[in-house]
Amino acid sequence: VVVKAETGGVNSINPDIRKNEEKVVDSVLVNELSKPLTPYCRCWRSGTFPLCDGSHVKHNKATGDNVGPLLVKK
Ligand code: FES
């Protein structure tokens, strides 16, 4: 069952990623990663979510925040 999540709430951390899902959950098999080091987004601004595309840099400059990716090593 897919339930449209409420958007734009005061406490919302996710601006627009997969808002048609009740909860955004991803799973990864580490031994199937193609690279020895894979960055995963924790800022919810990546255009390649769940992978980091560097969008956290722009977000941090605009807001003074200090978020960055989770680095998963193979
Ligand atoms: Fe979100 Fe890098 S783009 S942590």
Coordinates of N, CA and C and ligand atoms in Angstrom, one line a residue:
V1 N 0.9 -1.2 0.0 CA 0.0 0.0 0.0 C 0.9 1.2 0.0
V2 N 0.7 2.1 -0.9 CA 1.4 3.4 -1.0 C 0.5 4.5 -0.5
V3 N 1.0 5.2 0.5 CA 0.2 6.3 1.0 C 1.0 7.6 0.8
K4 N 0.3 8.6 0.2 CA 1.0 9.9 0.0 C 1.3 10.6 1.3
A5 N 2.6 10.9 1.5 CA 3.1 11.5 2.8 C 2.7 13.0 2.7
E6 N 2.4 13.5 3.9 CA 2.2 15.0 4.0 C 3.5 15.7 3.7
T7 N 3.4 16.8 2.9 CA 4.6 17.5 2.6 C 4.6 18.9 3.2
G8 N 5.8 19.4 3.3 CA 5.9 20.8 3.7 C 5.7 21.1 5.2
G9 N 5.6 20.1 6.0 CA 5.4 20.4 7.4 C 6.6 21.1 8.0
V10 N 6.4 21.8 9.2 CA 7.4 22.5 9.8 C 8.6 21.6 10.2
N11 N 8.4 20.4 10.6 CA 9.4 19.5 11.0 C 9.9 18.6 9.9
S12 N 9.5 18.8 8.6 CA 9.9 17.9 7.5 C 11.4 18.1 7.2
I13 N 12.1 17.0 7.1 CA 13.5 17.1 6.7 C 13.7 16.8 5.2
N14 N 12.7 16.1 4.6 CA 12.8 15.7 3.2 C 12.0 16.7 2.4
P15 N 12.7 17.5 1.5 CA 11.9 18.5 0.8 C 11.1 17.9 -0.4
D16 N 11.6 16.8 -1.1 CA 10.9 16.4 -2.2 C 11.2 15.0 -2.7
I17 N 11.9 14.2 -2.0 CA 12.4 12.9 -2.5 C 11.3 11.8 -2.2
R18 N 10.8 11.2 -3.2 CA 9.9 10.0 -3.2 C 8.7 10.3 -2.2
K19 N 8.1 11.5 -2.3 CA 7.0 11.8 -1.3 C 5.8 11.0 -1.5
N20 N 5.7 10.1 -2.5 CA 4.5 9.3 -2.7 C 4.7 8.0 -1.8
E21 N 5.8 7.8 -1.1 CA 6.0 6.7 -0.2 C 5.7 7.1 1.2
E22 N 5.1 6.2 1.9 CA 4.8 6.5 3.4 C 6.1 6.6 4.1
K23 N 7.2 5.8 3.8 CA 8.5 5.8 4.5 C 9.5 5.5 3.4
V24 N 10.6 6.3 3.3 CA 11.6 6.0 2.3 C 12.7 5.1 3.0
V25 N 12.7 3.9 2.5 CA 13.7 2.9 3.0 C 14.4 2.3 1.9
D26 N 15.7 2.1 2.0 CA 16.6 1.5 1.0 C 17.4 0.5 1.7
S27 N 17.7 -0.6 0.9 CA 18.7 -1.6 1.4 C 19.7 -1.9 0.4
V28 N 20.9 -2.2 0.8 CA 22.1 -2.4 -0.1 C 22.8 -3.6 0.4
L29 N 23.2 -4.4 -0.6 CA 24.1 -5.5 -0.3 C 25.5 -5.0 -0.5
V30 N 26.3 -4.9 0.6 CA 27.6 -4.3 0.6 C 28.5 -5.0 -0.4
N31 N 28.4 -6.4 -0.5 CA 29.3 -7.1 -1.4 C 28.9 -6.9 -2.9
E32 N 27.8 -6.2 -3.2 CA 27.4 -5.9 -4.6 C 27.7 -4.5 -5.0
L33 N 28.3 -3.7 -4.1 CA 28.7 -2.4 -4.4 C 29.7 -2.4 -5.5
S34 N 29.6 -1.5 -6.5 CA 30.5 -1.5 -7.6 C 31.9 -0.8 -7.3
K35 N 31.8 0.1 -6.3 CA 33.0 0.8 -6.0 C 33.5 0.5 -4.6
P36 N 34.8 0.6 -4.3 CA 35.3 0.3 -2.9 C 34.7 1.3 -1.9
L37 N 34.3 2.5 -2.2 CA 33.8 3.5 -1.3 C 32.6 4.2 -2.0
T38 N 31.4 4.0 -1.3 CA 30.2 4.6 -1.9 C 29.5 5.5 -0.9
P39 N 29.3 6.8 -1.4 CA 28.7 7.8 -0.5 C 27.2 7.8 -0.6
Y40 N 26.5 7.7 0.6 CA 25.1 7.7 0.7 C 24.6 9.0 1.3
C41 N 23.6 9.6 0.7 CA 23.0 10.9 1.1 C 22.4 10.8 2.4
R42 N 22.7 11.9 3.3 CA 22.0 12.0 4.5 C 21.4 13.4 4.6
C43 N 21.5 14.2 3.5 CA 20.9 15.6 3.6 C 19.6 15.7 2.9
W44 N 19.1 14.7 2.2 CA 17.9 14.6 1.5 C 17.8 15.7 0.4
R45 N 18.9 16.0 -0.2 CA 18.9 17.0 -1.3 C 19.5 16.4 -2.6
S46 N 20.0 15.1 -2.5 CA 20.6 14.5 -3.7 C 19.7 14.3 -4.8
G47 N 20.1 14.6 -6.0 CA 19.3 14.2 -7.2 C 19.5 12.7 -7.6
T48 N 20.4 12.0 -6.9 CA 20.6 10.6 -7.1 C 20.3 9.8 -5.9
F49 N 19.5 10.3 -5.0 CA 19.2 9.6 -3.7 C 18.8 8.2 -4.0
P50 N 19.3 7.3 -3.2 CA 20.0 7.4 -1.9 C 21.5 7.7 -2.0
L51 N 22.0 7.8 -3.2 CA 23.4 8.1 -3.3 C 23.7 9.6 -3.2
C52 N 24.8 10.0 -2.6 CA 25.2 11.4 -2.5 C 25.7 11.9 -3.9
D53 N 25.2 13.1 -4.3 CA 25.7 13.7 -5.5 C 26.4 15.0 -5.2
G54 N 26.7 15.3 -4.0 CA 27.4 16.5 -3.6 C 26.5 17.7 -3.3
S55 N 25.2 17.5 -3.4 CA 24.2 18.6 -3.1 C 24.3 19.1 -1.7
H56 N 24.9 18.3 -0.8 CA 25.0 18.8 0.6 C 25.9 20.0 0.7
V57 N 26.8 20.2 -0.2 CA 27.7 21.4 -0.2 C 26.9 22.6 -0.4
K58 N 26.0 22.7 -1.4 CA 25.1 23.8 -1.6 C 24.2 24.0 -0.4
H59 N 23.6 23.0 0.1 CA 22.7 23.1 1.2 C 23.4 23.7 2.4
N60 N 24.6 23.2 2.7 CA 25.4 23.7 3.8 C 25.7 25.2 3.7
K61 N 26.1 25.6 2.5 CA 26.4 27.0 2.3 C 25.2 27.9 2.4
A62 N 24.1 27.4 2.0 CA 22.8 28.2 2.0 C 22.2 28.3 3.5
T63 N 22.5 27.2 4.3 CA 21.8 27.2 5.6 C 22.7 27.3 6.8
G64 N 24.0 27.1 6.5 CA 25.0 27.0 7.7 C 25.0 25.6 8.3
D65 N 24.3 24.7 7.7 CA 24.2 23.3 8.2 C 25.6 22.6 8.0
N66 N 25.8 21.4 8.5 CA 27.0 20.7 8.4 C 26.9 19.3 8.0
V67 N 25.9 19.0 7.2 CA 25.6 17.6 6.9 C 26.5 17.1 5.8
G68 N 26.7 15.8 5.8 CA 27.5 15.1 4.7 C 27.1 13.7 4.6
P69 N 27.7 12.9 3.6 CA 27.2 11.6 3.3 C 27.7 10.5 4.3
L70 N 27.1 9.4 4.3 CA 27.5 8.2 4.9 C 28.4 7.5 3.9
L71 N 29.6 7.2 4.3 CA 30.6 6.5 3.3 C 30.6 5.0 3.7
V72 N 30.2 4.2 2.7 CA 30.1 2.7 2.9 C 31.3 2.1 2.2
K73 N 32.2 1.4 2.9 CA 33.3 0.8 2.4 C 33.1 -0.7 2.1
K74 N 33.5 -1.1 0.9 CA 33.3 -2.5 0.5 C 34.4 -3.4 1.1
Ligands
FES1 FE1 23.1 14.5 0.5 FE2 25.7 14.5 -0.2 S1 24.0 15.0 -1.4 S2 24.8 14.0 1.7

